[in-house]
XYZ file of C-alpha atoms in Angstrom:
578
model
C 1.836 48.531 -32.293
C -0.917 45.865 -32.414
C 0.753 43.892 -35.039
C 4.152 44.005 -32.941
C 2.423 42.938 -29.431
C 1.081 40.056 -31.442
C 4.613 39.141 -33.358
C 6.260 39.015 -29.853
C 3.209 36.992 -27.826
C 3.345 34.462 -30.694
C 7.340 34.027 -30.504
C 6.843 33.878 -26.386
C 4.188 31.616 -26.640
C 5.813 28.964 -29.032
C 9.127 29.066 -27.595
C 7.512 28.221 -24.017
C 5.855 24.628 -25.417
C 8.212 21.900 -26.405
C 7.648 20.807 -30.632
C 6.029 17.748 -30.808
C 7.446 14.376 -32.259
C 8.305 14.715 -36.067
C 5.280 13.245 -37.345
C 3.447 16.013 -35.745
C 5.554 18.808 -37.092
C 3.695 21.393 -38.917
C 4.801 24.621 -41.036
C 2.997 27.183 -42.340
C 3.648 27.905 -45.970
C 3.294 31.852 -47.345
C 5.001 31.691 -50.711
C 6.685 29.401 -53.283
C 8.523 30.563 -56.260
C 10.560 28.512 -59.396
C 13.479 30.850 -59.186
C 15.783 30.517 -56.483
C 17.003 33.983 -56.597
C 13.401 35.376 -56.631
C 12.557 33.277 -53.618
C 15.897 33.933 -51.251
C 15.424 37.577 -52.098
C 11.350 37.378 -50.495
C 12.432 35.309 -47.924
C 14.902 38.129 -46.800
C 12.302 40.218 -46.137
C 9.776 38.220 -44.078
C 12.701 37.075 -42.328
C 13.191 41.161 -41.266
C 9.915 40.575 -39.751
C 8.903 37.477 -38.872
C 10.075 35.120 -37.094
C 10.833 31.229 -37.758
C 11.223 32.033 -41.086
C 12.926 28.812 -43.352
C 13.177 27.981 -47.060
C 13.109 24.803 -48.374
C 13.442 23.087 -51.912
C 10.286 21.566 -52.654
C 10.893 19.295 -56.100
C 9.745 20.020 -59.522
C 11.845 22.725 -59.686
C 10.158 24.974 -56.477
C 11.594 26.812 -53.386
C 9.470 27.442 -50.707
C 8.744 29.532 -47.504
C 7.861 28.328 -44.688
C 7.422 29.550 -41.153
C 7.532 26.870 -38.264
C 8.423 24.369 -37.088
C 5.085 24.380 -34.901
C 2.928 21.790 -33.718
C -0.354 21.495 -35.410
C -1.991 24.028 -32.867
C 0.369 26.306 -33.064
C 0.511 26.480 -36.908
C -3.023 26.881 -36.648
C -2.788 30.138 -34.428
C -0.220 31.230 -36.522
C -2.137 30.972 -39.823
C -5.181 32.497 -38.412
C -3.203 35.608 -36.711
C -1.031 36.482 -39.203
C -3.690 36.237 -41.877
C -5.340 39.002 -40.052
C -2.788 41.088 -39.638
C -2.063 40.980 -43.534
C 1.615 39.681 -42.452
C 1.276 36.957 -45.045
C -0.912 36.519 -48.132
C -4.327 35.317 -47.490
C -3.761 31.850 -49.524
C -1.285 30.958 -47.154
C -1.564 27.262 -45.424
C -0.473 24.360 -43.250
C 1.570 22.180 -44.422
C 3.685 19.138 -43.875
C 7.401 18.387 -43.803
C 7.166 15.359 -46.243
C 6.595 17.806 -48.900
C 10.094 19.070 -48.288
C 13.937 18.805 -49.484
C 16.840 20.396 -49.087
C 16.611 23.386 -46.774
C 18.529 26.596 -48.213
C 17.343 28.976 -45.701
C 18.599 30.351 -43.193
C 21.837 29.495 -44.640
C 23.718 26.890 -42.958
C 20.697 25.224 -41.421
C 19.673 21.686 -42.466
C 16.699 20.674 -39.990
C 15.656 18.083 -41.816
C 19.446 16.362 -42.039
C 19.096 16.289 -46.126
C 21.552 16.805 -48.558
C 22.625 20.241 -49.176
C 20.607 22.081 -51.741
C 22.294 22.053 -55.184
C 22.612 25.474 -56.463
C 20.717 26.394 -60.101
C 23.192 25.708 -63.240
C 24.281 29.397 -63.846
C 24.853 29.553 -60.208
C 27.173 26.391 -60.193
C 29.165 27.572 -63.493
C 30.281 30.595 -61.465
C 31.666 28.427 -58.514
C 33.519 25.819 -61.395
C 36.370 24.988 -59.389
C 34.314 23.373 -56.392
C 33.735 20.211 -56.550
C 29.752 19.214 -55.624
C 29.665 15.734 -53.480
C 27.443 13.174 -55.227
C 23.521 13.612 -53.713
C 23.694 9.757 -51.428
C 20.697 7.858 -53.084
C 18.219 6.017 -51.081
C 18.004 2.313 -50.931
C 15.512 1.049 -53.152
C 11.992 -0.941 -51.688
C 11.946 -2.925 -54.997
C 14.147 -4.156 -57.950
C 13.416 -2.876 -61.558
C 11.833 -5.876 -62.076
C 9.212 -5.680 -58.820
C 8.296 -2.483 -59.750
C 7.971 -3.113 -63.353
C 5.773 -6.188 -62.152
C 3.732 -3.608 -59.242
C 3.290 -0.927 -62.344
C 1.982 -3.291 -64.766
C -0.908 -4.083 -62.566
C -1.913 -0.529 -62.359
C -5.493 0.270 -64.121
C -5.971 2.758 -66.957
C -7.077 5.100 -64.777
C -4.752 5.019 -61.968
C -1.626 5.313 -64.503
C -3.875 8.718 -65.664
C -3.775 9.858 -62.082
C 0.191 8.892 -61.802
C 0.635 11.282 -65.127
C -1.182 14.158 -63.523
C 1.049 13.705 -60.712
C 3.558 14.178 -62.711
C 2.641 16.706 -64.436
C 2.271 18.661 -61.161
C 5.470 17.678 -59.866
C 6.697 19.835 -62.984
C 8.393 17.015 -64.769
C 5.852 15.749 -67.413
C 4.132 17.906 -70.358
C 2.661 15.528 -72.471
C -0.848 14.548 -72.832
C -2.559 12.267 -69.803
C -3.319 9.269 -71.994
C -2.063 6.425 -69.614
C 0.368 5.455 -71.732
C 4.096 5.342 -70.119
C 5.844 6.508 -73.349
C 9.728 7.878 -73.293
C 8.214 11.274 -71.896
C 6.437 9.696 -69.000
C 9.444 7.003 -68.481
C 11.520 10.503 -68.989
C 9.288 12.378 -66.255
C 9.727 9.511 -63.862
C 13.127 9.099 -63.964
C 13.470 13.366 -63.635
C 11.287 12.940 -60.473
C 13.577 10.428 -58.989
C 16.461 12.875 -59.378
C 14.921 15.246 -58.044
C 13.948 13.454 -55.128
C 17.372 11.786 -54.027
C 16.412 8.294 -55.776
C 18.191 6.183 -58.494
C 16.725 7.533 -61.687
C 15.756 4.567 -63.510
C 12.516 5.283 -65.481
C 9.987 2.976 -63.224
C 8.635 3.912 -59.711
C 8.202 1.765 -57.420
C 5.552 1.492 -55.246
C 7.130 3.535 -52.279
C 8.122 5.886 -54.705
C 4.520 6.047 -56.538
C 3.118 6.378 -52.694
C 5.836 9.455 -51.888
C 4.475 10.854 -54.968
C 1.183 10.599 -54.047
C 1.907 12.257 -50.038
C 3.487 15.230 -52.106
C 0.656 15.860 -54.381
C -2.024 15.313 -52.011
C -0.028 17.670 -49.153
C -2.062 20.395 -50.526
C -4.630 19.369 -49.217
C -3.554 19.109 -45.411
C -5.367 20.822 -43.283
C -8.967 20.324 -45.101
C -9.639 17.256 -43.285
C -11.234 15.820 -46.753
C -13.310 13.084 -45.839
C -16.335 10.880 -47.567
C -19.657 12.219 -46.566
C -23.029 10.302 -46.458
C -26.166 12.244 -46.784
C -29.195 9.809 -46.701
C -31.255 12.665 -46.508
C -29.814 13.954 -49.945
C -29.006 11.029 -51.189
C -25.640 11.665 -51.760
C -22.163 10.954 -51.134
C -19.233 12.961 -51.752
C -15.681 14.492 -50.048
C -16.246 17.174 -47.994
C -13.323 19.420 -46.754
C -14.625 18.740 -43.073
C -11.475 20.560 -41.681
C -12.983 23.957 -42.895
C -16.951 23.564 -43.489
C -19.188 21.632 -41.133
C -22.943 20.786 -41.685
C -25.378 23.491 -40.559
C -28.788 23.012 -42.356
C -31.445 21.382 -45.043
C -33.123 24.033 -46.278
C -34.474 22.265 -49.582
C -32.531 22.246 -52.190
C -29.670 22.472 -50.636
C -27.859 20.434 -47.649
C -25.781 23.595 -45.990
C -21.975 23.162 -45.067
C -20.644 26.910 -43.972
C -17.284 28.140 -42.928
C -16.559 26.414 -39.350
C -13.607 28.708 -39.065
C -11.256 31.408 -40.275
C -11.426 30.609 -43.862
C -14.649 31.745 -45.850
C -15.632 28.545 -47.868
C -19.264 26.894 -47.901
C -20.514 23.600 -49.858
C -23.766 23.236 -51.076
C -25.413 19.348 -51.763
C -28.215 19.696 -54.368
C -31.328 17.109 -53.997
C -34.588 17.974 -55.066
C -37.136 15.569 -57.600
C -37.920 17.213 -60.522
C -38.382 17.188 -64.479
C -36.170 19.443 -67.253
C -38.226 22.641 -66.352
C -37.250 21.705 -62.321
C -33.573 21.509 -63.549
C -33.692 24.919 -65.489
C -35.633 26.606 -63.391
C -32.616 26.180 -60.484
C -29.700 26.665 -63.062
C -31.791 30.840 -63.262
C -32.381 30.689 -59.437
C -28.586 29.638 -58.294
C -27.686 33.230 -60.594
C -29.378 35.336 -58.896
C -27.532 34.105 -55.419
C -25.061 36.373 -53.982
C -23.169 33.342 -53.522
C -22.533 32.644 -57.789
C -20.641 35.750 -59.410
C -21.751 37.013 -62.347
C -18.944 37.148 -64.370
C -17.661 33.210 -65.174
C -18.522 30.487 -67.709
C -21.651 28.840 -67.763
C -22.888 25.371 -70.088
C -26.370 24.187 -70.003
C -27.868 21.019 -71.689
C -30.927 18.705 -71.428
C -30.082 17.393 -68.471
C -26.975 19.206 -66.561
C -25.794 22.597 -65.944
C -22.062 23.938 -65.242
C -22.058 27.159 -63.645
C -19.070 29.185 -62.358
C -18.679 32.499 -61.016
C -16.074 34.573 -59.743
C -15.396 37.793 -58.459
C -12.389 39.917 -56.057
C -14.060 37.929 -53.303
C -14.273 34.205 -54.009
C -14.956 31.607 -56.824
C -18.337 29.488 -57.008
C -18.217 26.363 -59.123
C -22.062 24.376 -59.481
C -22.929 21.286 -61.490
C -25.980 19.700 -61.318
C -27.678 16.743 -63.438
C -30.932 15.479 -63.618
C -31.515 11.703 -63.496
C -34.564 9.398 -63.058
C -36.385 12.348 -62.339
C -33.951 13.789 -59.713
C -31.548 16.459 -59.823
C -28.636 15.855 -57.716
C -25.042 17.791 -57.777
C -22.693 20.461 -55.229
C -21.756 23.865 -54.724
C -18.254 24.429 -53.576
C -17.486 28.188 -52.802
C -13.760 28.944 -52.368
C -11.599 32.587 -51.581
C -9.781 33.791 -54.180
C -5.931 33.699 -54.115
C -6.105 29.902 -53.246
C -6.429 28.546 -56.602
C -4.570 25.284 -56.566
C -6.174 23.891 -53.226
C -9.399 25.098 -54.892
C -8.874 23.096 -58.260
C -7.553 20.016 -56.222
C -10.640 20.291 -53.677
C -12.558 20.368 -57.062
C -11.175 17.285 -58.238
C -11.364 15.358 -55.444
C -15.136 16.566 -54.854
C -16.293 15.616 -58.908
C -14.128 12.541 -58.481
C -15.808 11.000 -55.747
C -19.776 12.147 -56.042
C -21.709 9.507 -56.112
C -25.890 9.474 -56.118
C -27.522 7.137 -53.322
C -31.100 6.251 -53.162
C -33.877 8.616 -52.436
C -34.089 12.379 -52.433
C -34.443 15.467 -50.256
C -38.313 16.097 -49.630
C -39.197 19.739 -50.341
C -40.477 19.757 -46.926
C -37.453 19.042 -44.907
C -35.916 21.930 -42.944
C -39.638 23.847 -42.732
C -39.124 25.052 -39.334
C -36.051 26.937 -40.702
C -36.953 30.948 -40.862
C -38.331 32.606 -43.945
C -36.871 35.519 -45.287
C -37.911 37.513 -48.467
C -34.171 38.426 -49.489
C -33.245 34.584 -49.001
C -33.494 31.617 -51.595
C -33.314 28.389 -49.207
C -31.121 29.940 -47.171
C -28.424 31.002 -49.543
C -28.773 35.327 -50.203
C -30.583 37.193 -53.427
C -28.021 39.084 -55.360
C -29.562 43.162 -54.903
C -29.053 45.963 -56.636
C -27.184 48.685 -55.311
C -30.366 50.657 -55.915
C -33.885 50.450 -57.454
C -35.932 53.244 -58.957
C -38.675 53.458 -61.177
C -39.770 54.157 -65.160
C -41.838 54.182 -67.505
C -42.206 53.287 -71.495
C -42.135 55.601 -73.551
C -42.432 53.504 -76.906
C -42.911 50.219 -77.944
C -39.058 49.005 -78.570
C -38.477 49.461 -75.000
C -37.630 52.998 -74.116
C -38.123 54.157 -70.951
C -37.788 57.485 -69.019
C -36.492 57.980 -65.168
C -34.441 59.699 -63.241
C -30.852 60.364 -63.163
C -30.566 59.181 -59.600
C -31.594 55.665 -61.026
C -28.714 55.551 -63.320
C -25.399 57.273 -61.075
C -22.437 55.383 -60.816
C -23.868 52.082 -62.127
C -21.533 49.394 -63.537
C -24.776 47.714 -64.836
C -28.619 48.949 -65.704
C -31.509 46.172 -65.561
C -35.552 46.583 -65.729
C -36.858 44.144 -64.038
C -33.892 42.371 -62.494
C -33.315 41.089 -65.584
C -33.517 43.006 -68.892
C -30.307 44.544 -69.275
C -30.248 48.556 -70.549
C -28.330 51.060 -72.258
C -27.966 54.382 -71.301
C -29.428 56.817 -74.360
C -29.483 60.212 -72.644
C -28.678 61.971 -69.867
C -30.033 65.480 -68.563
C -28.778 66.164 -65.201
C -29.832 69.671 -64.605
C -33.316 68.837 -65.331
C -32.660 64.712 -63.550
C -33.985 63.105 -66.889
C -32.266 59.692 -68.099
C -33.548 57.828 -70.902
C -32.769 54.432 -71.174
C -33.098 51.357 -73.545
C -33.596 47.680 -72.968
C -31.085 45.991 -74.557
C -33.243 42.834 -76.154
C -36.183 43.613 -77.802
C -39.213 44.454 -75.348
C -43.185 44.712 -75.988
C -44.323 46.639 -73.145
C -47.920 46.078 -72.218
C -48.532 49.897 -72.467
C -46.688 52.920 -73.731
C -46.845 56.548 -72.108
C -48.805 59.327 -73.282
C -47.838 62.528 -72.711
C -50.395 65.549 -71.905
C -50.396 68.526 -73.553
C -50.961 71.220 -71.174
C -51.012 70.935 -67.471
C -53.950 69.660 -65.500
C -56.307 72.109 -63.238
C -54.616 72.759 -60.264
C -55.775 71.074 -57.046
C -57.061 68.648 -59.440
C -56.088 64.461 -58.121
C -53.140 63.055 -59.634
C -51.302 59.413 -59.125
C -47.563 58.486 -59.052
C -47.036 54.858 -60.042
C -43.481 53.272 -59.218
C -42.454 51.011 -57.075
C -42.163 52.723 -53.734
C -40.732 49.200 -52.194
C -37.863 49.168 -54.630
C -39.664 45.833 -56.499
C -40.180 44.012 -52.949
C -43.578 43.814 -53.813
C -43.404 42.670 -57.393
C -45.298 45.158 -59.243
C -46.304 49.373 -58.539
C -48.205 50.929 -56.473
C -50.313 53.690 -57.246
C -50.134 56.946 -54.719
C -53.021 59.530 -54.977
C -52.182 63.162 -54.238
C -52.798 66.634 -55.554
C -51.595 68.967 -58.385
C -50.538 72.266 -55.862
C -48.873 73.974 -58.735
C -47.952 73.778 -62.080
C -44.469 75.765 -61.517
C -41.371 75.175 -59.014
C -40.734 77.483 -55.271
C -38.884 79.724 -57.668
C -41.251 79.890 -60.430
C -39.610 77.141 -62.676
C -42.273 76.555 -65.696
C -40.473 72.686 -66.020
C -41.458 71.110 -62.659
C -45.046 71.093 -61.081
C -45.553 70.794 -57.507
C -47.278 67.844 -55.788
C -49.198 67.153 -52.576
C -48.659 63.501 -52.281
C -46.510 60.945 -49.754
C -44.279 59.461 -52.140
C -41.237 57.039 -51.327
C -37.692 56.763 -52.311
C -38.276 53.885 -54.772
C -41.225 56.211 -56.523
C -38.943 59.005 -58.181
C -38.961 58.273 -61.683
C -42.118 56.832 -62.033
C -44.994 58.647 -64.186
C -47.340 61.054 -62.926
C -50.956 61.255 -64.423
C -53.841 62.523 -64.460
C -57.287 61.155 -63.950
C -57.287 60.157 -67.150
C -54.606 58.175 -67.386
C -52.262 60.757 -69.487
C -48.607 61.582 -67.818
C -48.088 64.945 -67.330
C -44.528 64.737 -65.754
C -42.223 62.277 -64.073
C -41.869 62.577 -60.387
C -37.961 63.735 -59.114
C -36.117 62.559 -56.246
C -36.318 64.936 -53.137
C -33.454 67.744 -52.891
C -30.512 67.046 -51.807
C -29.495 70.784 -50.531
C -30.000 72.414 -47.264
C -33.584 73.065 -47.215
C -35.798 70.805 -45.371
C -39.537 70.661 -47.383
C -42.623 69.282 -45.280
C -42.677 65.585 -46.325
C -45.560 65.489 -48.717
C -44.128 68.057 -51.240
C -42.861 66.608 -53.840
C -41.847 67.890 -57.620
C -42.290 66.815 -61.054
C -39.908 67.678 -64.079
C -43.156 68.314 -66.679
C -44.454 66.611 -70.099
C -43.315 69.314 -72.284
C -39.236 68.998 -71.123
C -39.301 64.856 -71.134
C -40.744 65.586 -74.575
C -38.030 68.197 -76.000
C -35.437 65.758 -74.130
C -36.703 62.833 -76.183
C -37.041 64.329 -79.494
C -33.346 65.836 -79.198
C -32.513 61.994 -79.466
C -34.749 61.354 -82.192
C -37.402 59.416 -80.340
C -41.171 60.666 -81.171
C -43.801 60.531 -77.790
C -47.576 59.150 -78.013
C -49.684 62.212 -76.779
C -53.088 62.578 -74.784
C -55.457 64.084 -72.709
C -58.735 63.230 -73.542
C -61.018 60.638 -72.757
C -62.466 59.718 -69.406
C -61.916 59.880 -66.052
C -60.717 55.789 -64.912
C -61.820 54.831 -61.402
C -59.024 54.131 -59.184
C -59.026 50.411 -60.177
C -58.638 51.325 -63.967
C -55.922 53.892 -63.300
C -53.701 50.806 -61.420
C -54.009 48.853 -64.015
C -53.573 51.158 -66.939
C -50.407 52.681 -65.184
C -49.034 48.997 -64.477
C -48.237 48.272 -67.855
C -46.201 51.078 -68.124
C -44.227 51.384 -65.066
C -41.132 49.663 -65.193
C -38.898 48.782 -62.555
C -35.203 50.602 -62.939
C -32.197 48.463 -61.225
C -28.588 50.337 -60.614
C -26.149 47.222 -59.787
């Protein structure tokens, strides 16, 4: 009913304001499709729901749908509303009516006062006995000769950019050399058919620029536009229509969304040395804001990264120069690929470094924040737990609640793991790092239980790795058997924390005795410092079943509490479910 009340204030709205002059027209484009079949049998059915609905041949072979004609605000409030509503797809834009030919739909209509659209060959072999008129070609702004004289003074590189236009348009396949062979004199001349001119193998320089309005009318509505950054030290295009400046927060000059479409642009400027320069290529992956999954090239002195995900697609390069590393971010939706690799293009294209570079200091007033990297937000783990090695190639025990429903298993943020094991009636999961690991210590496990009432420790971190290394939480042994008499778990007296179950559980000697479970998850409500521990002898059995022999102990010493930390520190291991 929502969607409908906005449909009808929309039509009543737009049909109450006179359309601007014709240079201010404006359309919004949902869909374009090569076949005309395919694309008149969509258009049907936005037309069953939408209104303003209007197809129009766009060259190279395309048919698009558009809705308008609006003025620029009104396309605007279009866009944005039926976005929303998930009335048209989410890559939909603004565009302009230069980009347009014929208009096929709705049939009969022509309100741009072309030539009728010429029906696809299979289509016209059916209707043989009509006779097409000839398509009326435009006059000409220069003779073969002018234009011949207007090409020749193009450089190398602009005849490069006058291929790739081509090779957009859909008319040119060959390589993008600069050379006007007989496939680029063939690709020009297929263009000008297409395109109501006289097909004669050279554009001229109306015809280049016509070329250039329909490749660049992509574009519209990003309000691309050269950007100087003293501050940085650099200048680049910047798609002002949908980002606007919001920050420094060292390295990075901030440009978020200033409107309905999620995008952000990052400028890079920071001195530094090779170490400076690798150091930020690991720090931009841990950002929420650079996908994991995506290409990524690193050499001496630059770094490519891309990343993309359901959400959006993050494309960084950075190179370091004279001792400063200078490059962008550009972070895009998904769905909009084309406008993204144009944006792209034009971004790279027209970087350029200016004197100077951002201080480190500028922007300190901004707010700190643990889970923030200048601004820009740490990729986190759906959950952390904790571990502990139980051999020196990188084994380590925890619980089951540390490994459910994870698409990917890291110690440390980092070290990615592999799941050996699993024991869910007794919460046991026994993991191993995937890269070869020397822990600092390796557990050993107790034969036979401690006295009871005798102190014990937990070590894991209870802060889910906010802290950077464990903690170690002093309690009591209260029994060595569960409520209901199970001989696997021991009770404990201690005030543990969420990010603490898996973690070992010594004695004053330093020997583990059991690993420390997650609270119950049933009905029963236990007074908050009762915790349970599945015991030595079952993570034993559990590990030998998968051929993996445990260190054991017991004797020895008691360690005073600053001892105990550190011997349990180089065994604990931090247990990340992402």
């Amino acid at each position: 009913m929502i969607r409908q009340f906005h449909a009808v204030f929309i039509v009543l709205f737009l049909l109450a304001r006179p359309l601007a002059a014709q240079q201010d027209v404006a359309w919004v484009q949902v869909e374009a499709k090569r076949s005309l079949a395919e694309v008149q049998e969509r258009i049907r059915a936005y037309d069953a729901r939408l209104p303003d609905v209007n197809g129009f041949a766009l060259g190279g072979g395309w048919y698009g749908i558009v809705l308008g004609p609006y003025t620029e605000d009104d396309a605007e409030r279009v866009l944005r509303v039926y976005r929303a509503e998930g009335e048209i797809p989410r890559d939909s834009f603004i565009t302009r009516t230069m980009r347009f030919r014929q208009q096929f739909w709705p049939v009969g209509a022509n309100l741009l006062n072309l030539p009728e659209l010429a029906e696809p060959e299979e289509e016209v072999e059916a209707q043989a006995a009509e006779t097409e008129p000839e398509p009326q070609l435009r006059t000409i702004d220069e003779t073969p000769a002018e234009a011949r004289r207007s090409e020749a003074a193009l450089s190398r590189d602009e005849r490069m950019e006058l291929q790739e236009m081509l090779k957009w348009a859909g008319v040119y396949t060959a390589a993008i050399d600069g050379a006007f062979g007989r496939g680029t004199r063939g690709a020009m001349a297929a263009w000008q058919r297409d395109n109501g001119h006289e097909p004669t193998g050279v554009l001229t320089t109306m015809q280049r620029d016509e070329l250039e309005r329909q490749y660049n009318a992509i574009l519209d509505g990003l309000d691309l536009e050269l950007v100087r950054e003293d501050t940085a030290g650099i200048e680049m295009a910047i798609p002002t229509g949908v980002v606007a400046f919001t920050a420094y927060k060292p390295p990075f000059v901030h440009f978020d969304a200033s409107g309905e479409l999620d995008a952000k642009v990052l400028m890079i400027s920071q001195p530094g040395d090779q170490n400076t320069l690798f150091g930020l290529y690991d720090i931009m992956q841990t950002l929420e804001i650079v996908p994991e999954t995506g290409p990524r090239e690193r050499d001496g002195d630059s770094f490519v990264l891309t990343g993309q995900d359901d959400r959006f697609t993050s494309h960084t390069e950075a190179r370091l120069q004279g001792g400063e590393i200078k490059g962008f971010t550009l972070v895009w939706p998904r769905g909009d690929e084309e406008r993204r690799t144009r944006l792209l293009d034009e971004m790279r294209e027209s970087f350029r470094r200016l004197e100077g570079v951002m201080s480190p200091a500028e922007g300190v007033e901004t707010e700190q924040n643990i889970d923030l990297v200048s601004g820009l937000e740490i990729r986190r783990p759906n959950l952390s737990r904790s571990g502990f090695f139980v051999d020196g190639r990188g084994t380590v025990v925890t619980t089951v609640q540390a490994v459910d429903g994870c698409e990917k298993i890291t110690f440390d943020n980092r070290h990615e793991a592999e799941l050996l094991g699993l024991d869910e009636e007794r919460g046991i999961a026994v993991l191993r790092a995937r890269e070869s690991l020397a822990p600092a210590r390796v557990a050993a496990l107790r034969e036979g239980d401690p006295r009871l009432q005798s102190e014990v420790a937990v070590s894991g971190f209870s802060y889910e790795g906010r802290l950077g290394a464990p903690t170690l939480t002093f309690g009591t042994l209260s029994d060595i058997k569960g409520l209901q008499d199970e001989p696997e778990l021991k009770r404990l007296a201690l005030s543990a924390l969420p990010g603490d179950s898996g973690g070992p559980v010594m004695d004053t000697k330093g020997a583990v005795f059991g690993m420390l479970l997650p609270p119950s998850e049933d009905a029963r409500k236990l007074p908050g410092d009762v915790h349970f521990a599945a015991d030595a002898a079952t993570i034993r059995r559990i590990l030998q079943d998968l051929g993996i022999t445990a260190q054991s102990g017991g004797g020895g010493d008691d360690l005073t509490p600053e001892a105990l930390t550190d011997h349990a520190a180089g065994m604990t291991v931090l247990v990340n479910c992402w």
